[in-house]
Coordinates of C-alpha atoms and ligand atoms in Angstrom, one line a residue:
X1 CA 132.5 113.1 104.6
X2 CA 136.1 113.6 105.9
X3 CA 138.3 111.6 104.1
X4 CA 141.9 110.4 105.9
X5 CA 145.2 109.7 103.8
X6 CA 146.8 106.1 105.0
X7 CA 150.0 104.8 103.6
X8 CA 150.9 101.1 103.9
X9 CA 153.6 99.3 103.3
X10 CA 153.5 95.4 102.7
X11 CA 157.1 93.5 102.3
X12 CA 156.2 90.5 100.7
X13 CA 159.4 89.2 101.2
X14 CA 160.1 89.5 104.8
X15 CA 158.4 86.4 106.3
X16 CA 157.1 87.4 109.7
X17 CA 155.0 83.0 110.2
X18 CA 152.6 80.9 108.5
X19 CA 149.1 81.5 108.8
X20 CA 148.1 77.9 110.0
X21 CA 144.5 77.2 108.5
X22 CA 143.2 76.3 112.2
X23 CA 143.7 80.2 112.9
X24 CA 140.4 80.1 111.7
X25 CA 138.7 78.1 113.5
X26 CA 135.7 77.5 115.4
X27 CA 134.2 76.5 118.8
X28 CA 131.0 74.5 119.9
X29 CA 129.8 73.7 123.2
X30 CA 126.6 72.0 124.4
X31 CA 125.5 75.3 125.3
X32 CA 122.3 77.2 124.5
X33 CA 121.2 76.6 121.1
X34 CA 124.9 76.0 119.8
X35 CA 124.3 72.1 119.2
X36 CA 120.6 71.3 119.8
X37 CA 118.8 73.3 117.4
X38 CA 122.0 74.9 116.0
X39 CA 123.9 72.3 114.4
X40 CA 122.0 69.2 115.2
X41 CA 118.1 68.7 114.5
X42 CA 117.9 65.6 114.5
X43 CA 117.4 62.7 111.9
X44 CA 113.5 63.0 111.9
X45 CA 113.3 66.9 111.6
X46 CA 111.5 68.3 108.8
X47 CA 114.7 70.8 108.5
X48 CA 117.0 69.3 105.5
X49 CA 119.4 67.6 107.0
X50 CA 122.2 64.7 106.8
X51 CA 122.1 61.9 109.6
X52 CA 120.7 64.9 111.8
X53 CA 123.1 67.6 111.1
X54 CA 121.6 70.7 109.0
X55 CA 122.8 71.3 105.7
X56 CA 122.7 74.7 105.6
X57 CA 125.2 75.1 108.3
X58 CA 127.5 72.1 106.8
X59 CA 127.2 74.3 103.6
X60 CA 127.9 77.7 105.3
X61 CA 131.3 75.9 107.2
X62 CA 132.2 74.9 104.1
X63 CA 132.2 78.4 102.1
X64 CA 134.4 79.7 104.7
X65 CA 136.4 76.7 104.9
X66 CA 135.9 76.5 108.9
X67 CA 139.7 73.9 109.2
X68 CA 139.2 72.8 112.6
X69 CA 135.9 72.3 115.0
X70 CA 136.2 72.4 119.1
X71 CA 133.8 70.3 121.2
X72 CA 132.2 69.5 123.3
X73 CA 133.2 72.7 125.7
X74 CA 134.3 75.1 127.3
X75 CA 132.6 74.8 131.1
X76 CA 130.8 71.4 129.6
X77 CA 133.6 69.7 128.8
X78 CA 135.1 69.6 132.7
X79 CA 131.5 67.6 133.0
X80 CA 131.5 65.7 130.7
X81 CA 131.5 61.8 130.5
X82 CA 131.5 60.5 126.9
X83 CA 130.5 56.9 127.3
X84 CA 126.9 58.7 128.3
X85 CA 126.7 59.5 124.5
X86 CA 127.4 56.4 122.5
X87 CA 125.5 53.7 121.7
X88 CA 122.3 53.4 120.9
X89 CA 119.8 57.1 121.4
X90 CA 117.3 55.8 123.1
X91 CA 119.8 54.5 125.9
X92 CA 122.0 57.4 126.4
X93 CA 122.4 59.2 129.8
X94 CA 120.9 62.4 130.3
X95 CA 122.6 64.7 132.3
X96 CA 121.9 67.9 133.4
X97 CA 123.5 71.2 132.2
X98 CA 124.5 72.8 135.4
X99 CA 127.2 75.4 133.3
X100 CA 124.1 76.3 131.2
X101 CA 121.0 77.2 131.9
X102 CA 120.5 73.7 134.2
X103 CA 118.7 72.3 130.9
X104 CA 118.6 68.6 130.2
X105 CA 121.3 67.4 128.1
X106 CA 120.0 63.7 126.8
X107 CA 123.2 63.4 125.1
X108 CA 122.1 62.7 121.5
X109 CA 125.3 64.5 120.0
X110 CA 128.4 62.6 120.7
X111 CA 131.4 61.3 119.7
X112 CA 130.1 59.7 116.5
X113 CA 127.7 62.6 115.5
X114 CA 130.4 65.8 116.1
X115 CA 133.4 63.6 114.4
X116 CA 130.4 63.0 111.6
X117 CA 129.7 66.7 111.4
X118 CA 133.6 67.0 111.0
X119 CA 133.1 64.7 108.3
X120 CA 130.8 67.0 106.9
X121 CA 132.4 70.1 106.8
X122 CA 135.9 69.2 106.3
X123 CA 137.2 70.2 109.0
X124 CA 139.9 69.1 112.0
X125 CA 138.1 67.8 115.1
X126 CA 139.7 69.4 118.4
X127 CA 138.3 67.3 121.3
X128 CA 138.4 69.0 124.5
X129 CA 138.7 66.4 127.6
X130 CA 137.5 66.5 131.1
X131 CA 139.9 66.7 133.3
X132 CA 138.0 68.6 136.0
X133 CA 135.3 65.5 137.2
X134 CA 136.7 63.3 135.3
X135 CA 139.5 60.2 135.5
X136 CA 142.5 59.3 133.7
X137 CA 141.4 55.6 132.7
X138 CA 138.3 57.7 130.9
X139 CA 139.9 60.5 129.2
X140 CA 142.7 57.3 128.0
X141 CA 139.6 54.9 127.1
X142 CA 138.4 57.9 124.9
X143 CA 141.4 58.5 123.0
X144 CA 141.5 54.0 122.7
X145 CA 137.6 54.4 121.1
X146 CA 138.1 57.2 118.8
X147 CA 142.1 56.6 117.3
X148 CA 143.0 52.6 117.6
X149 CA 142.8 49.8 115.4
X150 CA 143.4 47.1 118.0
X151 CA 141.5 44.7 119.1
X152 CA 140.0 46.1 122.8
X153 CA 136.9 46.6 124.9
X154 CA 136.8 50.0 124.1
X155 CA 136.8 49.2 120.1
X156 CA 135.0 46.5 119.9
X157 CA 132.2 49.1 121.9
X158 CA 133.3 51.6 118.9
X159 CA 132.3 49.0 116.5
X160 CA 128.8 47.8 117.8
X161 CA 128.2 51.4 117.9
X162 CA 128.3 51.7 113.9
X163 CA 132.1 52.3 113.5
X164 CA 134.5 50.3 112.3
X165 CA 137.5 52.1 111.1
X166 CA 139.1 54.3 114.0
X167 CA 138.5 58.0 113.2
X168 CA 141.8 60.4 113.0
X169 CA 142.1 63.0 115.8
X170 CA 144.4 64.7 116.1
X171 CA 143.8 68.1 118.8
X172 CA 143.0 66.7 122.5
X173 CA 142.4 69.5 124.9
X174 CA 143.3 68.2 128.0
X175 CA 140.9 69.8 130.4
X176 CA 139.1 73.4 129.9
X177 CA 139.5 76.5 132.0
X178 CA 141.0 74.9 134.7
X179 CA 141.3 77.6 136.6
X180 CA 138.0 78.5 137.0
X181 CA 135.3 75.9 136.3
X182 CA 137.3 73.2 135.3
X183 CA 138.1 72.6 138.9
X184 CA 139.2 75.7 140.3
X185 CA 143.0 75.2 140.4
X186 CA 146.2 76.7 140.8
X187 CA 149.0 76.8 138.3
X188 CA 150.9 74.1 140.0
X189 CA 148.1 71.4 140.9
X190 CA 146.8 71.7 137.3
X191 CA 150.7 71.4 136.0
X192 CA 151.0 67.9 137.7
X193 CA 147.1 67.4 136.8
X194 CA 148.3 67.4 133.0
X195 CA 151.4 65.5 133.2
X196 CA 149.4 62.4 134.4
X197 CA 146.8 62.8 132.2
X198 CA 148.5 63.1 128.8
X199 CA 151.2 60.7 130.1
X200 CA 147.5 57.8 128.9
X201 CA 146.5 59.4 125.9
X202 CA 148.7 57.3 123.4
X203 CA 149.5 57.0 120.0
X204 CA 147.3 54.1 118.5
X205 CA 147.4 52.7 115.4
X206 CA 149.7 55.2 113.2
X207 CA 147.2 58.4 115.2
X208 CA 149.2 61.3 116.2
X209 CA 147.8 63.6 118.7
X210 CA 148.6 67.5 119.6
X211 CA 148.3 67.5 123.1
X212 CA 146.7 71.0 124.3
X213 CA 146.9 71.8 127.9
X214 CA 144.6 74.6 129.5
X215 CA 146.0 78.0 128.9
X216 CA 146.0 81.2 130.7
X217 CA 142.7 83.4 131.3
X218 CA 143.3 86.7 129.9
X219 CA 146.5 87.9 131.7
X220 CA 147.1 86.1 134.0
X221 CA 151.1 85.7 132.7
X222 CA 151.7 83.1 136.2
X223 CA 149.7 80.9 134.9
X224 CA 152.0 81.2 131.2
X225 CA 154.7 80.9 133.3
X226 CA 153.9 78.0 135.5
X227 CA 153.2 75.9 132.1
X228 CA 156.0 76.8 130.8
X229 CA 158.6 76.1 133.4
X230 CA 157.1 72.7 134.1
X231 CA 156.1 71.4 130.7
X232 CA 157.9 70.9 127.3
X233 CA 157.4 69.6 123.8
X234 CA 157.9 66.1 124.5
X235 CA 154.3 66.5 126.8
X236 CA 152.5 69.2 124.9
X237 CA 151.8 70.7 122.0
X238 CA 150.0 73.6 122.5
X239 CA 148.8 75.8 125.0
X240 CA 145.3 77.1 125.2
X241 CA 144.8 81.1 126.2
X242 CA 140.7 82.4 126.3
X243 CA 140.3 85.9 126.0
X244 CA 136.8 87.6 126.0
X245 CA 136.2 91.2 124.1
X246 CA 134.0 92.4 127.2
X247 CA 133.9 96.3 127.4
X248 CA 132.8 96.7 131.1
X249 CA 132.5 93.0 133.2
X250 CA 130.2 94.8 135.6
X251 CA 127.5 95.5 132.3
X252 CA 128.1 93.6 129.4
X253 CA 126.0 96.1 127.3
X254 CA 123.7 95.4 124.7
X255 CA 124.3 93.5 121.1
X256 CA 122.9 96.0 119.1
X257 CA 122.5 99.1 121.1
X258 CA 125.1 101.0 121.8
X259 CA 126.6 104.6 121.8
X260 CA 130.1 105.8 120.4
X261 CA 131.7 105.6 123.3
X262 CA 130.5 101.5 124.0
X263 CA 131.9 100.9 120.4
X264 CA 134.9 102.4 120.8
X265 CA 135.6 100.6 124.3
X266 CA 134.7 97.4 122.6
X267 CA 137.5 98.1 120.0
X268 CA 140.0 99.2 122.8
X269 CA 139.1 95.6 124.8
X270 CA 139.7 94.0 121.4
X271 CA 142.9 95.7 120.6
X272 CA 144.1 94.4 123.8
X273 CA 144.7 90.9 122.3
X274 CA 147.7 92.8 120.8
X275 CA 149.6 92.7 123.7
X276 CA 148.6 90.1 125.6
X277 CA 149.6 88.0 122.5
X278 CA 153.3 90.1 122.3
X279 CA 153.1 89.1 126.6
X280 CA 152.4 85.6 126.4
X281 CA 154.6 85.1 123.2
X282 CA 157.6 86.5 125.6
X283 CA 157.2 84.2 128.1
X284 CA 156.8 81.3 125.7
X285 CA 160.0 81.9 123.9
X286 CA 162.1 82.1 126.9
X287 CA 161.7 78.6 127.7
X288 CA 161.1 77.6 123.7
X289 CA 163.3 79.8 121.6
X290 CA 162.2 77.2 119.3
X291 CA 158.9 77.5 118.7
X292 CA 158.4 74.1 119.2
X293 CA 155.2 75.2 121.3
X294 CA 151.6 76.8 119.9
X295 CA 150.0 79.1 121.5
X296 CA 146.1 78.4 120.8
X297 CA 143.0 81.1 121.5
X298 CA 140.7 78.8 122.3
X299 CA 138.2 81.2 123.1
X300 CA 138.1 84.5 121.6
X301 CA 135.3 87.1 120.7
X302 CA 132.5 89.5 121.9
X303 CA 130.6 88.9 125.2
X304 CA 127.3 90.7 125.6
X305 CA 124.0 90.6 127.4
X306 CA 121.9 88.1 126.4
X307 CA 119.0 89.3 123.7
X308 CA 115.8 90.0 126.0
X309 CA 113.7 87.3 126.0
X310 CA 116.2 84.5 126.0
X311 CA 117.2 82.3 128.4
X312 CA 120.1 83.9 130.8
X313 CA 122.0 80.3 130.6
X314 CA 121.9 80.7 126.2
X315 CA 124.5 83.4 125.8
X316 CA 122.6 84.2 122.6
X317 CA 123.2 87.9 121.1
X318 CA 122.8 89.7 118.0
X319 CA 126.0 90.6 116.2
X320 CA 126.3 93.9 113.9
X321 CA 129.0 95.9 112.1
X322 CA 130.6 96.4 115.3
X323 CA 131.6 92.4 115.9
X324 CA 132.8 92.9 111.5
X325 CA 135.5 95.2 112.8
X326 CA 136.4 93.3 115.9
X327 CA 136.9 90.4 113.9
X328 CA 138.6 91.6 111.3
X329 CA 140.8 93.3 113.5
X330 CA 141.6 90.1 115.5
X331 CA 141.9 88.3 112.5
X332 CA 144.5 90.7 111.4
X333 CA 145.9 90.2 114.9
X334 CA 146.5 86.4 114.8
X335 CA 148.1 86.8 111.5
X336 CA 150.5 89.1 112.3
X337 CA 151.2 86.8 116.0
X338 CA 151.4 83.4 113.3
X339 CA 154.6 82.6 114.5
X340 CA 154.2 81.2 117.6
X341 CA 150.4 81.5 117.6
X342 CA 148.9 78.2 115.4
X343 CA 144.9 78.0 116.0
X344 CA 142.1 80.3 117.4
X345 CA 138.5 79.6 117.8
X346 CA 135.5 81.9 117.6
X347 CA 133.2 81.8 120.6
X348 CA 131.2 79.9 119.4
X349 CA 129.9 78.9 116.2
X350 CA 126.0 78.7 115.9
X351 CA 124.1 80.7 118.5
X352 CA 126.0 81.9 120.9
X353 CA 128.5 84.5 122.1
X354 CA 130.2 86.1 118.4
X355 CA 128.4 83.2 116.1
X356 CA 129.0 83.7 112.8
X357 CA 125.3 81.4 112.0
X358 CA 122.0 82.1 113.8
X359 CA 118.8 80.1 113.3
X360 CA 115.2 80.2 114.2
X361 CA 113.3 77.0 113.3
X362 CA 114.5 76.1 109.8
X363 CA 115.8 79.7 109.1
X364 CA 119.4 80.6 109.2
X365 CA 121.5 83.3 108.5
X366 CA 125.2 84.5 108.3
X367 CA 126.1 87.1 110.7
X368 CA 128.8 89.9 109.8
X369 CA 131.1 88.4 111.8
X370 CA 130.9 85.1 108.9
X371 CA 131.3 87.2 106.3
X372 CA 134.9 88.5 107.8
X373 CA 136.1 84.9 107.8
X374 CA 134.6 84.9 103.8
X375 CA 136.7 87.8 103.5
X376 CA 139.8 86.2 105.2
X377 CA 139.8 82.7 104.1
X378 CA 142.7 83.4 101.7
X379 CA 144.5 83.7 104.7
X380 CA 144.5 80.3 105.2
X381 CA 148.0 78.1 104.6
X382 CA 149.5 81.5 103.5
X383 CA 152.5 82.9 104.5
X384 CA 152.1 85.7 106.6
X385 CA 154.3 89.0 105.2
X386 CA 155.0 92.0 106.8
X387 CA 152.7 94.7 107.1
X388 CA 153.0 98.1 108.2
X389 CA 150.5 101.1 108.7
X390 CA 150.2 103.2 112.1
X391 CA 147.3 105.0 112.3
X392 CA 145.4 105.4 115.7
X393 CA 142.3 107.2 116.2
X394 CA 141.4 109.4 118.6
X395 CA 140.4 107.1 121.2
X396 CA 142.4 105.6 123.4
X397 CA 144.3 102.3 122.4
X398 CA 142.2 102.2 119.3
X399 CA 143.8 101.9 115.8
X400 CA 141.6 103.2 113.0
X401 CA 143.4 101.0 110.4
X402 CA 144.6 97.3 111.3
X403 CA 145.9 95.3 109.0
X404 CA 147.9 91.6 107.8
X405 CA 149.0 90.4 104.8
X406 CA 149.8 87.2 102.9
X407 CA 151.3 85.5 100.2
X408 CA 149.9 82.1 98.9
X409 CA 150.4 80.7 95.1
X410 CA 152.1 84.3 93.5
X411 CA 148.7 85.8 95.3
X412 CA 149.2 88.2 97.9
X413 CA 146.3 89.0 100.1
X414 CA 145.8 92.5 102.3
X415 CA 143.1 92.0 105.0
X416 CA 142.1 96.4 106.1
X417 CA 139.7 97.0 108.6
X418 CA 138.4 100.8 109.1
X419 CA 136.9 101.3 112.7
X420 CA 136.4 105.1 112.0
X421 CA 132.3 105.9 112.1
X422 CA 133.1 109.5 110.8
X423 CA 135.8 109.3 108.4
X424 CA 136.5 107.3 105.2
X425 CA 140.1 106.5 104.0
X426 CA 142.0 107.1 101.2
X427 CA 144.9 103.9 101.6
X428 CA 148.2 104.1 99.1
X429 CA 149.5 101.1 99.2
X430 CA 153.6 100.1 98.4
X431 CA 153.8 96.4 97.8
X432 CA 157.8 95.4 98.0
X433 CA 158.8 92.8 96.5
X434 CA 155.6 91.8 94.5
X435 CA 154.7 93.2 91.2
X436 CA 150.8 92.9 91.0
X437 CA 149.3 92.3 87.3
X438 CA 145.7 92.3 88.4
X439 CA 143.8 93.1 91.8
X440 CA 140.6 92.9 93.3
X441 CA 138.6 93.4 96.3
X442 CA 135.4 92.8 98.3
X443 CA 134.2 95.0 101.4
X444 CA 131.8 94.7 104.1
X445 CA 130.5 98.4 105.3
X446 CA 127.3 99.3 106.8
X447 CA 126.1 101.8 110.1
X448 CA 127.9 100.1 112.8
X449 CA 124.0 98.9 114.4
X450 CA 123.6 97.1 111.3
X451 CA 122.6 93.9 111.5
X452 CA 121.3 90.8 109.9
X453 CA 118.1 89.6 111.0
X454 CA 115.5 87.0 109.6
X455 CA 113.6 89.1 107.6
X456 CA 116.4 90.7 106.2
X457 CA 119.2 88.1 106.4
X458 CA 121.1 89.9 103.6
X459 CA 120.9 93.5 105.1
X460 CA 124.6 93.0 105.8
X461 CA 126.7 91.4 102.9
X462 CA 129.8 91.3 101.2
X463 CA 130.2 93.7 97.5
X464 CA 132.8 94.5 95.4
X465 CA 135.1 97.5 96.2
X466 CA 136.8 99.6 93.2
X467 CA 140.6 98.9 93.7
X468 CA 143.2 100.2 91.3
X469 CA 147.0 98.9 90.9
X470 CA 150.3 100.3 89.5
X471 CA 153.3 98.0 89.6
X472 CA 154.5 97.3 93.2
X473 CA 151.3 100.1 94.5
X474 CA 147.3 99.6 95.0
X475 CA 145.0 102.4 95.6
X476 CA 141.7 101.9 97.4
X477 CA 139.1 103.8 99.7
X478 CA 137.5 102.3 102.4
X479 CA 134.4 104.1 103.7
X480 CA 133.2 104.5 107.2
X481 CA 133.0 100.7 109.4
X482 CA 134.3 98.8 107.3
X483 CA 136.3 95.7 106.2
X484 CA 138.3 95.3 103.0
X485 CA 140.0 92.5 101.7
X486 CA 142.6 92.6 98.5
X487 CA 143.7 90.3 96.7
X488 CA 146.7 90.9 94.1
X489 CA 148.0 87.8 91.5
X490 CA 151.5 88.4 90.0
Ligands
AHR1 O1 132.1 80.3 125.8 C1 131.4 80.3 127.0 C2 132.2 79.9 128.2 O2 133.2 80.8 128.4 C3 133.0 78.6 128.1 O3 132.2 77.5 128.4 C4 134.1 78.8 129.0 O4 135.2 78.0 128.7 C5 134.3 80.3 129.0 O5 134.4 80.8 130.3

């Protein structure tokens, strides 16, 4: 096998951000099987389970240590109404899904059972608001029933419905995709759109939100702009951008069968995040030299045709080696952007899009793409260092190596992701600035079409990876498709 020589160069003191935890997070949407099925079974289902959520997923979230959960949509969230899923079950509203599949939503997950599988988890609840068919008074009245301790309509409705206390939130998305189905506007109407509708989501009871407003599609750098003129930090917190890996939007391509060439497109749409963070990040600091604004990814990850058999409306695919390198190379990405960029969420969690859980009945496995944010979770609360290596491919816009590092607690952490499907690499290492006593590593390799399936839910998994350190250098070899993760103690 050819083997490739890489040196890198990791400055542990030259601070580049500050890997917020939430840049790990995650993203669920009453779509498909993401919350029916996925996450929620149900208090009467045979699957093991606490007040209806599954405790295998809870358990999963928690290995990785998903930090912050977004809900209820995407598309759903612009038609949404949440007072049609509180109170008692067997009253609640159905709806119909018209984003997804036009299935019947009867509205048994709410406001009490996602800010319970919060709960759960551990994780931060982002709460993504309609702003598209929906009013002010109810997107305020929302904010009054989840976060205030007064005495009012809306919590004295919270409290017959079983909860006492107020919960703490603390991201509001205000509106989703605004621009497209979230009503279909332009910058400007959705500008003034968002100054009204935050202006009513108060500060109860010692609660302090993050206001999000609806980012930019992709590149679409007017949109950026428009925010930016017209909005500051004393009306919003963070802005939300959705970008899609999609190789060709005319055909999506298949989850797991692809050729070289789809691969490497795939990895040239992902790279691509690169600079439309570097674009957006330009725009942002012109009007906030500060930083006083985040930048969110909302929605990131692979988008491919739906496995054959499943309903069109599901957006449930397979995920293989191919979505490992993507997101470790994303990953890598947001690290290395962590000064301005503060949370990103995977599309979506359980079930659709890039989810890093499947399930079938009361089966469930961990894609590859989970076992990347294993890999990564060091990452988390760290301090992001700099991180050099430069080492294309042959394909266009594709790097073979990507990289990030971190230092958390005298640890430093190097995140290496190999996209080559020929060629292994030899990496040499110079750490300045941090004498390492001790390292180790884990890796997850396979044939890029590898996947994890039912039967064999453990065909791709993480193992240890030999890794050998000298002072400030580490020495390691990462085969074929592959991601690495090092970790070095002082
Ligand atoms: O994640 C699927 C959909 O993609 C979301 O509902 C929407 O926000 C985006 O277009």
């Amino acid at each position: 096998m050819p083997v490739k020589k890489v040196t890198m160069l990791v400055n542990s003191s030259d601070k580049i951000g500050h890997i917020h935890p939430e840049i790990y997070g995650h993203f669920s949407e009453h779509l498909g099987r993401c919350i029916y099925e996925g996450i929620y079974v149900g208090e009467n289902s045979e699957i093991p389970n606490i007040e209806g959520m599954r405790t295998d997923i809870i358990d999963a979230f928690r290995n990785i240590k998903v930090p912050v959960l977004r809900w209820p949509g995407g598309c759903f969230a612009d038609e949404y109404h949440w007072k049609d899923g509180v109170g008692p079950k067997e009253n609640r509203k159905t709806i119909i899904n018209t984003n997804w599949g036009g299935v019947t939503e009867n509205n048994s997950f709410g406001t009490h059972e996602f800010l319970k599988f919060c709960e759960l988890v551990g994780c931060q609840p982002y709460i993504n608001a309609n702003v598209g068919s929906g009013t002010v008074q109810e997107m305020s009245e929302w904010v009054e029933y989840i976060t205030s301790d007064a005495s009012s309509p809306m919590t004295d409705l919270r409290r017959a419905n079983g909860k006492e206390k107020p919960w703490t939130l603390k991201y509001l998305g205000v509106g989703n995709e605004n621009w497209g189905c979230g009503g279909l506007m332009k910058p400007e109407k959705y500008v003034d759109e968002y100054r009204q509708f935050q202006s009513y989501c108060k500060n109860h009871s010692g609660n302090k939100l993050y206001k999000i407003a609806c980012g930019p599609n992709s590149s679409d750098f007017e949109w950026m702009e428009t925010l930016m003129k017209n909005l500051d930090a004393n009306c919003v917190n963070g802005i939300d951008l959705h970008y899609y890996t999609i190789f060709d939007w005319e055909k999506k391509g298949h989850a797991t069968v692809f050729t070289e060439e789809a691969y490497y497109k795939t990895l040239g749409s992902a790279n691509y995040l690169d600079t439309l963070l570097t674009r957006h990040t330009e725009i942002m600091n012109r009007y906030d030299p500060d930083n006083r604004i985040g930048l969110i990814v909302g929605e990131w990850g692979c988008w491919y045709e739906v496995e054959e058999g499943t309903n069109p409306g599901f957006l449930y695919q397979q995920n293989t080696m191919r979505d490992a390198i993507v997101a470790g190379m994303e990953l890598n990405t947001f690290n290395r952007h962590s000064k301005r960029v503060v949370m990103a969420n995977l599309a979506q969690a359980v079930n659709v899009l890039q989810a890093v859980i499947l399930t079938e009945g009361d089966r469930m496995l961990k894609t590859p793409t989970y076992h990347v944010f294993d890999l990564y979770k060091e990452h988390q609360d760290a301090d992001a260092v700099y991180c050099y290596n430069d080492f294309m491919s042959e394909y266009e816009n594709v790097p073979m190596i990507t990289s990030s590092a971190s230092v958390k607690n005298n640890k430093l952490t190097i995140t290496i992701t190999n996209s080559s499907l020929s060629d292994s690499v030899k990496i040499e290492c110079s750490t300045a600035g941090f004498v390492g006593s001790k390292a180790f590593a884990r890796i997850l390799t396979n044939e890029v079409h590898a996947y994890n399936d039912f039967d064999a839910p453990d065909r791709v998994a993480i193992s240890d990876l030999d890794v050998s350190i000298s002072s400030n250098q580490i020495y390691l070899e990462l085969p074929p498709c592959s991601v690495a993760s090092v970790t070095i103690e002082s």
